[in-house]
Tab-separated table of C-alpha atoms in Angstrom:
chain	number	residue	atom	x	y	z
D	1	UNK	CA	18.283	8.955	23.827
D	2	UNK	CA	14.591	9.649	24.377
D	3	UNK	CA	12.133	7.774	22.354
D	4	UNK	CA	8.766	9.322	21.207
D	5	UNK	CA	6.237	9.206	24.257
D	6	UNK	CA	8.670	9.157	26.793
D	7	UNK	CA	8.396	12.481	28.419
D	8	UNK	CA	4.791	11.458	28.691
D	9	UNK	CA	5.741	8.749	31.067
D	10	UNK	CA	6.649	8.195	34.647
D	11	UNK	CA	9.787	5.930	35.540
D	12	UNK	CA	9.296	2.153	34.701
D	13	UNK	CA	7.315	0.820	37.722
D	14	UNK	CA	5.751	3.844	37.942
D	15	UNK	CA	2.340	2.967	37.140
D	16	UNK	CA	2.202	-0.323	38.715
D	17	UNK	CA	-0.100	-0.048	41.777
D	18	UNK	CA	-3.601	1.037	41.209
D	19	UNK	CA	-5.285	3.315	43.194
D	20	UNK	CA	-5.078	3.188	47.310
D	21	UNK	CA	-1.627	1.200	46.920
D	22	UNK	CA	-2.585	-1.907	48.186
D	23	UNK	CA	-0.772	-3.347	45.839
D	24	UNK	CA	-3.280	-5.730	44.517
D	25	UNK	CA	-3.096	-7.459	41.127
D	26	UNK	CA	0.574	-5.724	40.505
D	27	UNK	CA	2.071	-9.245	39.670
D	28	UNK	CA	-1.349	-10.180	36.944
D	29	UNK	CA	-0.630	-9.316	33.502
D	30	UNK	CA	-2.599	-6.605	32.311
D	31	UNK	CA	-4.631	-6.872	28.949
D	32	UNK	CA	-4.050	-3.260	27.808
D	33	UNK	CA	-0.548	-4.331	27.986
D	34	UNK	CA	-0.688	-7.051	26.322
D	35	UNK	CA	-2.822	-5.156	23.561
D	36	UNK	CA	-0.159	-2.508	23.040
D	37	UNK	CA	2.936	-5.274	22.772
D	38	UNK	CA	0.341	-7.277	20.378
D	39	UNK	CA	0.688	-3.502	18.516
D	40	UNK	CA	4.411	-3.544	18.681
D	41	UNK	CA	4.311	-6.824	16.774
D	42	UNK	CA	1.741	-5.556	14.320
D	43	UNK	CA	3.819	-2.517	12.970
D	44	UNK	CA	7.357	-4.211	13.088
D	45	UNK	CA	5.914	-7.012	10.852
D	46	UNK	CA	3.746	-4.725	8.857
D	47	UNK	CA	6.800	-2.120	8.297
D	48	UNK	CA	9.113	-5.087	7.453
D	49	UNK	CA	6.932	-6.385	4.464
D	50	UNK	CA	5.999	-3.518	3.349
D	51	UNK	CA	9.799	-2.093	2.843
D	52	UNK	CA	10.688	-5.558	1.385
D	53	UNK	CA	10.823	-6.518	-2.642
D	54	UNK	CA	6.722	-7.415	-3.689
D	55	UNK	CA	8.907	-11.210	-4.684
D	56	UNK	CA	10.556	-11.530	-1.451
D	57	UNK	CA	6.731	-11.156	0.065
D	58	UNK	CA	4.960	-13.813	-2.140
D	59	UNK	CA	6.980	-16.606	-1.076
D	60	UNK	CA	7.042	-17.795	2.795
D	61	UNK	CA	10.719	-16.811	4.343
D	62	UNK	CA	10.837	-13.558	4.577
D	63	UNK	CA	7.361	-13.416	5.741
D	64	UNK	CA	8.569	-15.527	8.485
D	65	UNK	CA	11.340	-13.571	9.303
D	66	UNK	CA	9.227	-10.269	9.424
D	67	UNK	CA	6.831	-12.266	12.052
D	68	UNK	CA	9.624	-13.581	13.901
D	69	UNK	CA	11.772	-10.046	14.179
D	70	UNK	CA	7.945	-8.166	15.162
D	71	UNK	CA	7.412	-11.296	17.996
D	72	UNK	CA	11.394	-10.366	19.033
D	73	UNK	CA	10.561	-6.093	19.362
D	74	UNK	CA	7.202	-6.925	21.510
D	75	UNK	CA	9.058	-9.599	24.069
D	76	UNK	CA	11.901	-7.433	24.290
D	77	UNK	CA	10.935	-3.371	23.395
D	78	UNK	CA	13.739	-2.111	25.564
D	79	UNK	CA	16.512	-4.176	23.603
D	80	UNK	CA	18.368	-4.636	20.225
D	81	UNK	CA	15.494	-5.720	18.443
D	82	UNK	CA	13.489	-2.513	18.208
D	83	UNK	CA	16.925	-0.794	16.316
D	84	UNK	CA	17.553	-3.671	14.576
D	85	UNK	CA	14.194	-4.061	13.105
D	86	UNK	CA	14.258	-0.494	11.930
D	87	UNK	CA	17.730	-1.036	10.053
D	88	UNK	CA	16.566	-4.012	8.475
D	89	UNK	CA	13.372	-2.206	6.996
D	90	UNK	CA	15.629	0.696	5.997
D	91	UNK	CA	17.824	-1.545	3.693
D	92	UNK	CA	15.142	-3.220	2.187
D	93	UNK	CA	13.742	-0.656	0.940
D	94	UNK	CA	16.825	0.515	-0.186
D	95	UNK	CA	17.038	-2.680	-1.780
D	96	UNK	CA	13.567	-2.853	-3.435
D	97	UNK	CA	14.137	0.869	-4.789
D	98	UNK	CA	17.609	0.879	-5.892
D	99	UNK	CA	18.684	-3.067	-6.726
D	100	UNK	CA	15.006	-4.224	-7.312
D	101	UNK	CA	14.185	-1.043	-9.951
D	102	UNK	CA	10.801	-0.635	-8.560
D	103	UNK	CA	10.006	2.940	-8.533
D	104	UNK	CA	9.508	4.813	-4.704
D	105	UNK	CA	5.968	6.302	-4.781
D	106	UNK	CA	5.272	8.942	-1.683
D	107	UNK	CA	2.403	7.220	-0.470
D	108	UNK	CA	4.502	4.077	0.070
D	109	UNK	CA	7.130	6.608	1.811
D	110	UNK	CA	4.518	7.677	4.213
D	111	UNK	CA	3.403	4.034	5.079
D	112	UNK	CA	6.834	2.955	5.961
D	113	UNK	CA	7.485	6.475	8.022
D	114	UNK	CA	4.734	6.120	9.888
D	115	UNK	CA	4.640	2.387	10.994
D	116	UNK	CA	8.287	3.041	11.645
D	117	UNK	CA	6.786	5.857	13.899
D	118	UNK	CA	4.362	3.834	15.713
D	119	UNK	CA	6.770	0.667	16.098
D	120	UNK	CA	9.401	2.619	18.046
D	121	UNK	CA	7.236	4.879	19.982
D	122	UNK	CA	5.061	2.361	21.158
D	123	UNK	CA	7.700	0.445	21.754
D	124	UNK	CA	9.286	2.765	24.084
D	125	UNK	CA	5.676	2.629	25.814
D	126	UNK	CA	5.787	-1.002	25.954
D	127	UNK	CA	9.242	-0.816	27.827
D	128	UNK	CA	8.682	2.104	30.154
D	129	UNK	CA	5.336	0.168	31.718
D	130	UNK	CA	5.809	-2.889	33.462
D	131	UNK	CA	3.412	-5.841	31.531
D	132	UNK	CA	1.802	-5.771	35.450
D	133	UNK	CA	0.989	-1.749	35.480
D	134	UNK	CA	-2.593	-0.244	35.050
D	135	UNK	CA	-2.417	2.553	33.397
D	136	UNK	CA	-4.951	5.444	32.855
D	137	UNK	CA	-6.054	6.277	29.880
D	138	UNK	CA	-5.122	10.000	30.878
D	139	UNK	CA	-1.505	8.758	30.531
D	140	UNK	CA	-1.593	7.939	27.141
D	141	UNK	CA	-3.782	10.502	25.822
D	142	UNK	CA	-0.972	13.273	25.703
D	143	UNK	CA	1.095	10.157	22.839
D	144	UNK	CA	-2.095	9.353	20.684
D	145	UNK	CA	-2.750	12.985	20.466
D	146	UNK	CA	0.876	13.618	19.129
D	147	UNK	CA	0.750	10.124	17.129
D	148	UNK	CA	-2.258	11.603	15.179
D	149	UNK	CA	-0.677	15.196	14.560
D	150	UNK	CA	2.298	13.233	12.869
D	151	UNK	CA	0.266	11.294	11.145
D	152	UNK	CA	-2.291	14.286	9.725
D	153	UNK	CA	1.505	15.974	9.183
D	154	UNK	CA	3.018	13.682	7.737
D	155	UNK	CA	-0.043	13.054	5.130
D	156	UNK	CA	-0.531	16.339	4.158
D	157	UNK	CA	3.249	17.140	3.345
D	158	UNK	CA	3.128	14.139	1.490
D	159	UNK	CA	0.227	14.885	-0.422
D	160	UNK	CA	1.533	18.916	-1.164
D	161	UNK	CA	5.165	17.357	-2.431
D	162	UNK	CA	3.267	15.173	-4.474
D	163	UNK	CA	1.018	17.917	-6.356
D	164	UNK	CA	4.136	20.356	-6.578
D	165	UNK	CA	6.192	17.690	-8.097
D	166	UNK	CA	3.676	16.193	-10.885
D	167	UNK	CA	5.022	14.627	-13.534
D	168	UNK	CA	8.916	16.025	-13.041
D	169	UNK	CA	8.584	13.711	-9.932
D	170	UNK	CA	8.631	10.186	-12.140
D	171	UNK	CA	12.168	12.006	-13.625
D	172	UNK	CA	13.558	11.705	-10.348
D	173	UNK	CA	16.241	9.030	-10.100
D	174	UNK	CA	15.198	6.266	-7.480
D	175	UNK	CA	18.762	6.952	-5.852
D	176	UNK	CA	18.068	10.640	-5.490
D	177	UNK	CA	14.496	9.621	-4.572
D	178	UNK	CA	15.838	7.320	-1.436
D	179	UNK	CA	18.000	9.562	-0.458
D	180	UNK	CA	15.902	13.102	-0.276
D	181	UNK	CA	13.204	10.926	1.469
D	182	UNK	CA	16.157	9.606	4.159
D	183	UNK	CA	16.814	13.051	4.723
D	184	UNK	CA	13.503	13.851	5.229
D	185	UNK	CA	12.438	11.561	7.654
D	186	UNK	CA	15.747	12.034	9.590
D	187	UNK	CA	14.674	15.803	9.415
D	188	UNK	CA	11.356	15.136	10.750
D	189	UNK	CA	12.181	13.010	13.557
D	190	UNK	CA	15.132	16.115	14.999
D	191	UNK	CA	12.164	18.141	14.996
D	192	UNK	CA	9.947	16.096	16.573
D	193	UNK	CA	12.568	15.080	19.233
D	194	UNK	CA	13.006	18.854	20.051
D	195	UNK	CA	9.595	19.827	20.418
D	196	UNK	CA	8.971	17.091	22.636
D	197	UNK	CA	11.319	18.652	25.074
């Protein structure tokens, strides 16, 4: 199953010898890679404690756990983790919404969407090119470009369902809520998926 950015990509190893293929610095760690992992850990955390209950955040475990699962995607963003991560956030918010009581607002919707966005594609990034590869900036132009056109998307359906809604939107049951923005986002994603072919 293809993850967001891969078509952009070339095979992993690909972009591991600079220029003239001498070969030189392929086994030094690169800092751009290390910069987008350091990203992979950023949005796995930050997607985790957002999606959790406001009183599982104000104490210290959970916020652990979300650091620990974020450290677990970055070291490993072509295993279990990255999957895993994304389940967990997806049942708690479930939890905060439906056991918790506290009402799903759209912006908060769009948060979690997108971090979950930028977690797995960068991710898949972070696993197609070797820690040791330089890679032009040409390379990764064609993902930020498509990053930002989900994002601008993303904010202006959420902003339009939002003004059509009004007031009959807080009437909405937080079940029916969860589950039309599930559907949604699954939506969104098959369409993204195909256009990327």
């Amino acid at each position: 199953m293809n993850r967001p950015g891969d078509d952009a990509l070339p095979p992993p190893g690909g972009a591991s010898s600079p220029p003239g293929g001498d070969g030189r610095g392929a086994g030094r760690v690169q800092l751009h890679c290390l910069v987008l992992r350091a990203l992979v850990w950023a949005a796995g955390t930050a997607v985790l404690l957002v999606a959790m209950p406001p009183d599982y955040r104000a104490g210290p475990v959970m916020p652990l756990l979300a650091v620990l699962l974020g450290l677990l995607t970055a070291a490993d963003p072509d295993g279990g983790w990255v999957p895993a991560t994304q389940a967990v956030t997806v049942v708690a918010w479930l939890l905060t919404t439906l056991v918790y009581g506290y009402a799903p607002s759209p912006a908060m919707g769009l948060l979690i969407g997108l971090l979950l966005y930028l977690h797995h594609g960068m991710a898949a990034i972070a696993a197609r090119i070797p820690a040791s590869a330089r890679v032009p900036a040409t390379l990764l132009a064609p993902w930020l470009a498509r990053t930002g056109a989900v994002t601008v998307a993303s904010a202006a359906v959420c902003l339009a369902l939002a003004a059509i809604t009004g007031a009959a939107g807080s009437a909405v049951p937080a079940a029916v809520a969860v589950v039309l923005g599930a559907a949604g986002a699954l939506t969104l994603a098959r369409v993204l998926r195909d256009a990327a072919r």
